[in-house]
Short mmCIF file of C-alpha atoms and ligand atoms in Angstrom, two decimals:
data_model
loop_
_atom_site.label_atom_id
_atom_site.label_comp_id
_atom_site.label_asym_id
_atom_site.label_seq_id
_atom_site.Cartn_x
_atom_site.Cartn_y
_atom_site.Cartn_z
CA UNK A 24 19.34 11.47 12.37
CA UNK A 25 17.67 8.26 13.22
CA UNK A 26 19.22 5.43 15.61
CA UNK A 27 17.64 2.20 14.45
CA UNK A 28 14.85 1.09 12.57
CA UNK A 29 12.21 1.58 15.41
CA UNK A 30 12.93 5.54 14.76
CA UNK A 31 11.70 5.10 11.14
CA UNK A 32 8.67 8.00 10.70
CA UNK A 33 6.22 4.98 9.84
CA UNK A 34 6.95 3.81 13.76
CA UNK A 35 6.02 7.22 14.65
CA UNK A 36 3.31 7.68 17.60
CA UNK A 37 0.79 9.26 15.51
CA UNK A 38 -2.72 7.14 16.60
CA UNK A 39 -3.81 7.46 12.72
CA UNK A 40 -0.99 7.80 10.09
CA UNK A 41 -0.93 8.38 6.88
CA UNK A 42 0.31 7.18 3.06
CA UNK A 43 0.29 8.00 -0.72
CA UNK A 44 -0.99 4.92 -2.77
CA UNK A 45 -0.71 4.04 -6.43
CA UNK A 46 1.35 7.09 -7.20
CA UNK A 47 4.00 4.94 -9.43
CA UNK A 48 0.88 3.75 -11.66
CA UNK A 49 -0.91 6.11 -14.55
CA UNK A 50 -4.16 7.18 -12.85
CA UNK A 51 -3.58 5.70 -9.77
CA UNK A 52 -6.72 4.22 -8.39
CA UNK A 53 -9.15 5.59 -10.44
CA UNK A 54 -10.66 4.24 -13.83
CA UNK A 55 -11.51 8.09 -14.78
CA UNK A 56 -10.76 10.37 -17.78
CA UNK A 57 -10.98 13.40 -16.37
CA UNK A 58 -7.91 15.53 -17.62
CA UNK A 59 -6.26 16.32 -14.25
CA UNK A 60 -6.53 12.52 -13.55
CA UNK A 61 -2.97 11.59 -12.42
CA UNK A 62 0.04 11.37 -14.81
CA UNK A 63 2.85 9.42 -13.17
CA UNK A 64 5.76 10.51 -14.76
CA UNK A 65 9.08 10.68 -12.94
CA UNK A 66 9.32 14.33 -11.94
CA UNK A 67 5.26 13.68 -10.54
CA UNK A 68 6.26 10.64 -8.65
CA UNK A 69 8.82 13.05 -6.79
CA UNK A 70 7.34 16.37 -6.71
CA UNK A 71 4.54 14.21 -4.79
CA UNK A 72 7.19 12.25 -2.61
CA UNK A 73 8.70 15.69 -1.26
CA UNK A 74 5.16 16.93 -0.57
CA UNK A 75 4.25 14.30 1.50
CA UNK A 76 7.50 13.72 2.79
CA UNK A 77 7.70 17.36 4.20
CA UNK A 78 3.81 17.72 5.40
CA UNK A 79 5.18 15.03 7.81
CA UNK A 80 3.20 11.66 6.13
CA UNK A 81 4.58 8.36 6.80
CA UNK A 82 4.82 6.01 3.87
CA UNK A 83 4.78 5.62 0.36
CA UNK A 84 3.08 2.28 -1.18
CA UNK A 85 3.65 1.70 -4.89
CA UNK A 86 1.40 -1.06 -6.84
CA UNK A 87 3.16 -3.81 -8.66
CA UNK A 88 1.38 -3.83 -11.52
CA UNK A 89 1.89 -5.05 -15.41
CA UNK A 90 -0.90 -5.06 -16.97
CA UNK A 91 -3.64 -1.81 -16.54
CA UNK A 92 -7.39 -1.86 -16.88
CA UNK A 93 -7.92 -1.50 -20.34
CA UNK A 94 -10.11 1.70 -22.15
CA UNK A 95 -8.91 4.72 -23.04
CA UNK A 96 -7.78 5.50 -19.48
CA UNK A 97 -6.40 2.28 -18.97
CA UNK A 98 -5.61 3.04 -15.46
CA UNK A 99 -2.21 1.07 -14.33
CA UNK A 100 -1.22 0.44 -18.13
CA UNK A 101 1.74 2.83 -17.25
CA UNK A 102 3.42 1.95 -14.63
CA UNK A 103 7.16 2.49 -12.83
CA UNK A 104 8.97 -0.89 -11.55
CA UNK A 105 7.98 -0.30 -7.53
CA UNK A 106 11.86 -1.26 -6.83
CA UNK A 107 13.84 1.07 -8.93
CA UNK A 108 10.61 3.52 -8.06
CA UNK A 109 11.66 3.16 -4.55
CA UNK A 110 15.14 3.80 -4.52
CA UNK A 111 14.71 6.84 -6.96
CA UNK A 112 12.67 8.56 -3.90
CA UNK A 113 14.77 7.18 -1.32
CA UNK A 114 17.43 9.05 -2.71
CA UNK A 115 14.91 12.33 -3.31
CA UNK A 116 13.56 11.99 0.47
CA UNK A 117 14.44 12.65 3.64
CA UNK A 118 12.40 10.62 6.23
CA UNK A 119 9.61 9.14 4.50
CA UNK A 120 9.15 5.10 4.40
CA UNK A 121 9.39 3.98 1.16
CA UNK A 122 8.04 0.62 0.46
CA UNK A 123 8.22 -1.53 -3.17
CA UNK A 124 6.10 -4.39 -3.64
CA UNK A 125 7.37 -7.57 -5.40
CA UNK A 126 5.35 -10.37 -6.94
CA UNK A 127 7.25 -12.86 -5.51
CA UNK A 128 6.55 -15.49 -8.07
CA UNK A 129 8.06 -13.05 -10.55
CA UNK A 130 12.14 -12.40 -8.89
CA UNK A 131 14.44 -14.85 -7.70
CA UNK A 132 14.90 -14.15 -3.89
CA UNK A 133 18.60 -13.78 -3.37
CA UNK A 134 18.43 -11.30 -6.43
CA UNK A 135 15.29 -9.63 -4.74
CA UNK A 136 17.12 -9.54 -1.25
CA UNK A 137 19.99 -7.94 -2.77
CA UNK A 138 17.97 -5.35 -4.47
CA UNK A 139 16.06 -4.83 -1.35
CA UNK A 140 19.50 -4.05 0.52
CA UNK A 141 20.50 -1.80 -1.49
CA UNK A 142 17.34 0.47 -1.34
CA UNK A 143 17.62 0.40 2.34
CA UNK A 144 20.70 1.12 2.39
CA UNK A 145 19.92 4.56 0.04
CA UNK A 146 17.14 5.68 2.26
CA UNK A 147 19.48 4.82 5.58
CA UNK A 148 17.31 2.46 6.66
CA UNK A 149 13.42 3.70 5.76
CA UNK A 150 12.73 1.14 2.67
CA UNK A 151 9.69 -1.71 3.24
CA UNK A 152 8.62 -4.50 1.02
CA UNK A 153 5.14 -4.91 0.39
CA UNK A 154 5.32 -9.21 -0.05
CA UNK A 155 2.52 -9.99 -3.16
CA UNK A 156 1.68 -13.51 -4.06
CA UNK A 157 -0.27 -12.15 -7.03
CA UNK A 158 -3.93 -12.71 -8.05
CA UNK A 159 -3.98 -11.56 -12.23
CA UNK A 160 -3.92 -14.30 -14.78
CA UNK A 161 -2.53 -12.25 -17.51
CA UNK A 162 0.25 -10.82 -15.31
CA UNK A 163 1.24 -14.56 -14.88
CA UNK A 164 0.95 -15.36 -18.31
CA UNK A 165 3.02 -11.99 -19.32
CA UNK A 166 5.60 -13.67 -16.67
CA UNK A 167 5.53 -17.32 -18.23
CA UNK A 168 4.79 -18.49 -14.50
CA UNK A 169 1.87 -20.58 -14.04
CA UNK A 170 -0.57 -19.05 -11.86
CA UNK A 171 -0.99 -22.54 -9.45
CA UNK A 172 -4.28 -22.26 -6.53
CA UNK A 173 -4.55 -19.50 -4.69
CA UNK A 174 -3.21 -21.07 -1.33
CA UNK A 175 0.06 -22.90 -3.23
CA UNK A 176 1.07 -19.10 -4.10
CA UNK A 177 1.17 -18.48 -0.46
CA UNK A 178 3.22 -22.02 0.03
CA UNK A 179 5.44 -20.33 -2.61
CA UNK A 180 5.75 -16.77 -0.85
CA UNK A 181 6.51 -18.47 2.55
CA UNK A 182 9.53 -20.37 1.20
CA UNK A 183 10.78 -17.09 -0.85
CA UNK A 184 10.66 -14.86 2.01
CA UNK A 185 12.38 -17.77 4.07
CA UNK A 186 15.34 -18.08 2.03
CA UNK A 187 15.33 -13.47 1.86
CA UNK A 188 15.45 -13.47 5.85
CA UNK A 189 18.20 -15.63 5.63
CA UNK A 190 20.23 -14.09 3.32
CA UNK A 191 19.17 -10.75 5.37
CA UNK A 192 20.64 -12.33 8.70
CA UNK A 193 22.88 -15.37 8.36
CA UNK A 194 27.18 -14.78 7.89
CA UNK A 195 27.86 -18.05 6.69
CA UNK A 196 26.79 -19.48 3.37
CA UNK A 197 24.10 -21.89 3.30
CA UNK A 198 22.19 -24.87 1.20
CA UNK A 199 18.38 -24.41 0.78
CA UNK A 200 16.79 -27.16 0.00
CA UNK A 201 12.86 -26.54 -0.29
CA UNK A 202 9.92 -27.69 -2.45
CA UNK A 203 10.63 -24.68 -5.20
CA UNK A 204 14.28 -23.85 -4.38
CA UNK A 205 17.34 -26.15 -4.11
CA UNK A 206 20.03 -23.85 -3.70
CA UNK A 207 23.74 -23.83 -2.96
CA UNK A 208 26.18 -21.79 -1.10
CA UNK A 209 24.04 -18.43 -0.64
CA UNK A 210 25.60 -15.41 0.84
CA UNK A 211 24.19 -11.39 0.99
CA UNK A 212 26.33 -8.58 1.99
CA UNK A 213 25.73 -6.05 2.88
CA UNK A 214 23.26 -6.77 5.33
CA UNK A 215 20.17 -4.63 5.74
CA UNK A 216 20.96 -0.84 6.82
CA UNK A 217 20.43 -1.25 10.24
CA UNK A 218 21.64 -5.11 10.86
CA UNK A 219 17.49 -5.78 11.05
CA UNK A 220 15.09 -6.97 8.39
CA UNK A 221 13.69 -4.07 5.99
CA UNK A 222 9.78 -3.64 6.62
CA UNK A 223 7.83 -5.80 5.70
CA UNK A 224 3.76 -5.75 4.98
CA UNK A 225 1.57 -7.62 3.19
CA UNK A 226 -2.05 -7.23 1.91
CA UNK A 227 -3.75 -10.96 2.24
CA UNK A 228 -7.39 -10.88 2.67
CA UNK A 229 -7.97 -14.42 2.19
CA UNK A 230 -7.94 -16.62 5.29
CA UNK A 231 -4.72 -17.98 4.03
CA UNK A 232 -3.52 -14.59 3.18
CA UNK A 233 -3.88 -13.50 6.51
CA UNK A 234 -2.39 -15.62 8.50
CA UNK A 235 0.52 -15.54 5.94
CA UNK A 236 0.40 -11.49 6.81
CA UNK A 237 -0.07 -12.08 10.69
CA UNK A 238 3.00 -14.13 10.55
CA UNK A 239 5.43 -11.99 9.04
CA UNK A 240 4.38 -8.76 8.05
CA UNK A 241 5.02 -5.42 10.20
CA UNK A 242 2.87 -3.55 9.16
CA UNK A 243 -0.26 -4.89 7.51
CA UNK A 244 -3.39 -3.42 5.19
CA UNK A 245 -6.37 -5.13 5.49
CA UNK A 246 -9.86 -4.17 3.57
CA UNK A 247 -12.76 -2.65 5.60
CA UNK A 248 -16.31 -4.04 6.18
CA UNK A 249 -19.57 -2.32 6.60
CA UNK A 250 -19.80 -2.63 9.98
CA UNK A 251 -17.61 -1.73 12.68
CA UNK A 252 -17.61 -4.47 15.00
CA UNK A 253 -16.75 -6.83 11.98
CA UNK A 254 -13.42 -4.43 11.01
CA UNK A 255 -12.65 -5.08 15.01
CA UNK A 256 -12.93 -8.60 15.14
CA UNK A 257 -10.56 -8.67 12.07
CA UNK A 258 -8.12 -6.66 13.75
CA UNK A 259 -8.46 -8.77 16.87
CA UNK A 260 -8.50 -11.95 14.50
CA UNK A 261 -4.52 -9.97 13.17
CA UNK A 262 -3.26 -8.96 16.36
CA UNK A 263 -3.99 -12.60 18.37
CA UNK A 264 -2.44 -14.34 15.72
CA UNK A 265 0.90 -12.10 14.96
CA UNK A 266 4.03 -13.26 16.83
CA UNK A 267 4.57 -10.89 20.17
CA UNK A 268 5.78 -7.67 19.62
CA UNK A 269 6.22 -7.88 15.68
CA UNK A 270 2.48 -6.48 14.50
CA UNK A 271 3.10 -2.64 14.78
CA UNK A 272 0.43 -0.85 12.67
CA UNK A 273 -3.10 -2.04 10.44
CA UNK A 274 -3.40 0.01 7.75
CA UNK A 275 -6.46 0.06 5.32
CA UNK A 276 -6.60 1.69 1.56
CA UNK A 277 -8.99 4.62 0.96
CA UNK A 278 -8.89 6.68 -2.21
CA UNK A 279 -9.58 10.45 -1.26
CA UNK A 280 -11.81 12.83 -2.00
CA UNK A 281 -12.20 16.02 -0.44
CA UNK A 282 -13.54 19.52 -0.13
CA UNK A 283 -14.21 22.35 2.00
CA UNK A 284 -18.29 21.43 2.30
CA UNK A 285 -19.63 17.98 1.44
CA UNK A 286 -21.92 18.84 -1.33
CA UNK A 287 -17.91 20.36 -3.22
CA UNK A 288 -17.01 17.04 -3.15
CA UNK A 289 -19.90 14.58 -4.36
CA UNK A 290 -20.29 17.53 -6.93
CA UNK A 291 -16.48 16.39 -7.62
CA UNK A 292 -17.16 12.91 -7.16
CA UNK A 293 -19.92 12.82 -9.51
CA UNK A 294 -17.97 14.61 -12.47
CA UNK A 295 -15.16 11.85 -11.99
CA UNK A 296 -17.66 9.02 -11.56
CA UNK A 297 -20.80 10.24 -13.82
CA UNK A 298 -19.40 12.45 -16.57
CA UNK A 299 -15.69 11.65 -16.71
CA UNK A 300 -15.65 7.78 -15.78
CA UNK A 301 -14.09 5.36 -17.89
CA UNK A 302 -17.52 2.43 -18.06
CA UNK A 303 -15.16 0.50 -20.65
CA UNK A 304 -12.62 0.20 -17.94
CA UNK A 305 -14.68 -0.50 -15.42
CA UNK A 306 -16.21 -3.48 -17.11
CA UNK A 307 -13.28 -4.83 -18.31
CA UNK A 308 -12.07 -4.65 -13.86
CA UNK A 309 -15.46 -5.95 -13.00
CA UNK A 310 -14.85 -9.07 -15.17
CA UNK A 311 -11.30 -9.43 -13.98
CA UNK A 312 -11.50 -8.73 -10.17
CA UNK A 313 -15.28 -10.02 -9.88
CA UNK A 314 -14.58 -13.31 -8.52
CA UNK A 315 -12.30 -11.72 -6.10
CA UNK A 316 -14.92 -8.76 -5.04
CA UNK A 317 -16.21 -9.45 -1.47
CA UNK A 318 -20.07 -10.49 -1.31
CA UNK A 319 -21.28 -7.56 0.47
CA UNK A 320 -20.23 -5.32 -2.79
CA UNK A 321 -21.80 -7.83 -5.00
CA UNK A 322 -25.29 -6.75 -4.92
CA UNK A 323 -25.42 -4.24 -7.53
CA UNK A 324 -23.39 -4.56 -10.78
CA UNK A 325 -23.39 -0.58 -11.69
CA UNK A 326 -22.98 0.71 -8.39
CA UNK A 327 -19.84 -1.58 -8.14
CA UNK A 328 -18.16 -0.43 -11.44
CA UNK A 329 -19.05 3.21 -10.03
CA UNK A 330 -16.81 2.15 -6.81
CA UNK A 331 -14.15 0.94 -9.07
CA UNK A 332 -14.30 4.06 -11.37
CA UNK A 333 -13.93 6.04 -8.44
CA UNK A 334 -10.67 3.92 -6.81
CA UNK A 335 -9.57 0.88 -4.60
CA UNK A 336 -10.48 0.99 -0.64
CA UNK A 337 -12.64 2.73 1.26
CA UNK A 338 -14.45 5.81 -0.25
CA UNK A 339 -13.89 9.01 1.73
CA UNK A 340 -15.68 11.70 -0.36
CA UNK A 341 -16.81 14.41 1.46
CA UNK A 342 -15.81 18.01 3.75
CA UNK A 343 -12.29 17.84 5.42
CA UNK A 344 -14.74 17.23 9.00
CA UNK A 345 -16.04 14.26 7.38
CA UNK A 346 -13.19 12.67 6.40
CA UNK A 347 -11.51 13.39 10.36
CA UNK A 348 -14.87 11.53 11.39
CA UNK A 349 -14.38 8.50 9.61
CA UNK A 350 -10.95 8.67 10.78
CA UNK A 351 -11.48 8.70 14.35
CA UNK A 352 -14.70 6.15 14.05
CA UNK A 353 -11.93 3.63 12.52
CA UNK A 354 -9.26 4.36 14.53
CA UNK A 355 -11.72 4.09 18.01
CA UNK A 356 -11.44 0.34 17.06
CA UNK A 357 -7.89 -0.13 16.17
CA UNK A 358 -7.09 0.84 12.42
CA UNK A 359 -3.64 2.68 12.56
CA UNK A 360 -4.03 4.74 8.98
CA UNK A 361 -4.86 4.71 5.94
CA UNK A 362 -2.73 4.31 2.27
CA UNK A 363 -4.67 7.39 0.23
CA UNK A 364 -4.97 7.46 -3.22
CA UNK A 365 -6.41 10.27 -5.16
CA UNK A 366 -6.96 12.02 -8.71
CA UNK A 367 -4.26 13.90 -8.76
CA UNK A 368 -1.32 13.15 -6.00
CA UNK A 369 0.33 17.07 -6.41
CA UNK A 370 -3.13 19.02 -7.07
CA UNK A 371 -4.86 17.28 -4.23
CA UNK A 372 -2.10 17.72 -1.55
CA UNK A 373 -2.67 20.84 -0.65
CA UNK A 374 -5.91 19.80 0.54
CA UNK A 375 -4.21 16.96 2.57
CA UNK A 376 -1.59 19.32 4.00
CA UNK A 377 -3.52 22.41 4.67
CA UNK A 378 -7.08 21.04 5.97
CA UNK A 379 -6.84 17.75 6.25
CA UNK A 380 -3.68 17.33 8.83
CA UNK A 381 -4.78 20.34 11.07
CA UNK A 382 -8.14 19.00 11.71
CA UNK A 383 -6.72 15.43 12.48
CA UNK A 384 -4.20 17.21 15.13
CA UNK A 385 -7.44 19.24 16.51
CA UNK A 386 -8.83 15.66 16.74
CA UNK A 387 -5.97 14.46 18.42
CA UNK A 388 -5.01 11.88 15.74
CA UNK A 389 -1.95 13.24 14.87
CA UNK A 390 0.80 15.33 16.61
CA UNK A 391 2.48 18.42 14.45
CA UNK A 392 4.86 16.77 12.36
CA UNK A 393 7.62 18.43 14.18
CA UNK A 394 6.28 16.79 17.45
CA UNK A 395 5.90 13.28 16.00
CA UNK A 396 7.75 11.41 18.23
CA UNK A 397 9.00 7.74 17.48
CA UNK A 398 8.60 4.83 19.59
CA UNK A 399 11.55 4.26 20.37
CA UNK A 400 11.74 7.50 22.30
C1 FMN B 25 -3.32 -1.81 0.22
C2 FMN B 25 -3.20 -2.97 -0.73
C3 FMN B 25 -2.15 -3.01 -1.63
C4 FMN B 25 -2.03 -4.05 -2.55
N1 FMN B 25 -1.04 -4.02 -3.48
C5 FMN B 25 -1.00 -4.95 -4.47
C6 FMN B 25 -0.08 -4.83 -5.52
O1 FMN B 25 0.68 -3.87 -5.57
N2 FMN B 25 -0.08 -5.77 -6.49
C7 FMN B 25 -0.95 -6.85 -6.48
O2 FMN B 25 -0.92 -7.67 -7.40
N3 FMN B 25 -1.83 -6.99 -5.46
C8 FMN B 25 -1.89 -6.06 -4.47
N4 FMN B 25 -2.81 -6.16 -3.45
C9 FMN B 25 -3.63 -7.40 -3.35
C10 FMN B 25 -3.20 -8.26 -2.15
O3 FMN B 25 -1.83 -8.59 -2.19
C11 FMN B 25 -4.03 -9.53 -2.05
O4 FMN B 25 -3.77 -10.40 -3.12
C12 FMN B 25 -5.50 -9.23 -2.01
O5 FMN B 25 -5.80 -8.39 -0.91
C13 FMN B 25 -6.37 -10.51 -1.91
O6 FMN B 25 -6.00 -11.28 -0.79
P1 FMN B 25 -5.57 -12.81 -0.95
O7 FMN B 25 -4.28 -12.84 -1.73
O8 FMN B 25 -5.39 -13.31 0.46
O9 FMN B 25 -6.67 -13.53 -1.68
C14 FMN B 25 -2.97 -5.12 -2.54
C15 FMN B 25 -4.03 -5.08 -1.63
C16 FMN B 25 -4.17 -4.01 -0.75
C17 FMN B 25 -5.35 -3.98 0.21
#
């Protein structure tokens, strides 16, 4: 039984941890049609949960999504509420952190704090909001909320998250009186499980998005560059600007793909890609997220839809040793882990569980689950 929130499993001392990605959303991060892709039904969503919760894996990170990517696969078209999501496999778990993610544009926040308390309070303590300030027009639209410049949704996720820490930590009722909220006579109870603030991570990748994630999140995903003194100097650029003591772990996305030899798993990656991809979908994401692409991917229009066909983050297709390698070369420069999609989150685990985590304790990433100690200890 934990203590306090530092005792959480995603506070653990494993150097490179490790979380499911995308689960709650129809295909998760892959624009393929490949029949095994992944269907996120409910009894999915927790057969996966207790698999990853068991193998020992620290977190799992929902999308927010409303609107999916179109063609027949239309990858993210189906999709749970991350909230409700959460505090369904809070209930189903044991010691896994369980984040949601919330558009903040999109919920009142002393309706969003409340909800938020009472999913920590289900999983004792292990839930985390991942804090989005949103980047899809038609989401917006769907919402009725004007989308507004990039950096005045940041202006507006500062405030909301102001007014949710105090209705996480203040007794008394208070006024708010800010440039989006004028509010009277707030009060929360109960407070958050432990008497701290839930978990809290954001994704920014803009300049204004990460300071915005430097300054409050916990735990923070960033995206990975080419080279590896460029991913450092973010992670300096994150750690220098966070407030002492509050930065705990940098996380990146990576969807997975992997196999006993190398050539299994580009064979594998080339039926999802190649013969199984969904082109229509990937156009219609290419239009979408183009502006929003970084420069370096820009180059090349088809080898860009084949990244997006094959998911978000950072491509690990290959053997279970080449996967532990790219671990290890990201990790000797400070990434703590890596959110993991992949085509199938219950077919695929197995792989994850019986190759994948043994190597990476070989390697001296990770201790046996049973050995994980937390930080606090
Ligand atoms: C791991 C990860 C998870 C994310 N989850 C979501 C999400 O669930 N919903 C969403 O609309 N955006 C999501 N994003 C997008 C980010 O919140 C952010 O908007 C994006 O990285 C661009 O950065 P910027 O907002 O600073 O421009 C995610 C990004 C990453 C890297």
């Amino acid at each position: 039984m934990t203590k306090s929130r530092d005792e959480t499993r995603i506070y653990n001392k494993n150097k490179f941890k490790l979380g499911l990605f995308g689960m709650n959303c129809k295909g998760g991060l892959s624009l393929t049609k490949a029949p095994e892709s992944w269907d996120a039904s409910w009894d999915n969503n927790v057969k996966a949960a207790k698999a990853a919760d068991e193998a020992g894996l620290e977190f799992l990170l929902p999308i927010g999504r409303w609107h999916g990517y179109q063609g027949s696969s239309d990858t993210q078209g189906t999709t749970f509420e991350t909230i409700a999501w959460a505090c369904g496999l809070l209930a189903s778990t044991r010691e896994i952190t369980t984040f949601g993610t919330l558009h903040v544009a999109f919920v009142n926040p002393v309706f969003a704090a409340k909800q938020m308390v009472t999913a920590d309070h289900i999983g004792h303590g292990r839930f985390g909001l991942n804090v989005v300030s949103g980047w899809n027009p038609i989401e917006f639209g769907m919402m009725g909320v004007p989308l507004g410049d990039h950096d005045g949704r940041y202006d507006y996720a500062d405030e909301w998250l102001e007014i949710v820490n105090r209705v996480w930590s203040e007794d008394e009722p208070f006024d708010f009186d800010g440039r989006h909220y004028k509010l009277k006579a707030v009060r929360g109870k109960p407070k958050p499980w432990w008497g701290t603030r839930p978990i809290l991570v954001s994704a920014g990748n803009s300049e204004t998005g990460r300071t915005f994630a430097a300054n409050n999140a916990d735990c923070l995903f960033t995206t990975v560059p080419p080279k590896l003194e460029d991913l450092q100097e973010k992670l300096k650029f994150f750690r220098d600007a966070a407030p002492p003591g509050q930065l705990r772990n940098i996380f990146a996305s990576c969807h997975l793909m992997v196999r006993r030899t190398r050539k299994e798993a580009e064979d594998y990656h080339h039926y999802i890609v190649y013969e199984q991809g969904d082109w229509e979908s990937a156009e219609y994401a290419f239009n979408l997220r183009g502006s929003r692409i970084n420069s370096w991917l820009k180059e090349d229009e088809k080898k860009l839809k084949a990244r997006l066909i094959s998911g978000a983050g950072v491509p690990i297709v290959g053997s279970y040793d080449d996967a532990v390698e790219t671990m290890l070369r990201l990790n000797s420069v400070g990434l703590d882990g890596f959110a993991m999609g992949m085509i199938n989150y219950v077919d695929d685990f197995p792989h994850i569980r019986d190759e994948l985590l043994p190597r990476m304790e070989r390697a001296g990433l990770r201790e046996p689950q049973h050995r994980a100690a937390t930080a606090a200890e």
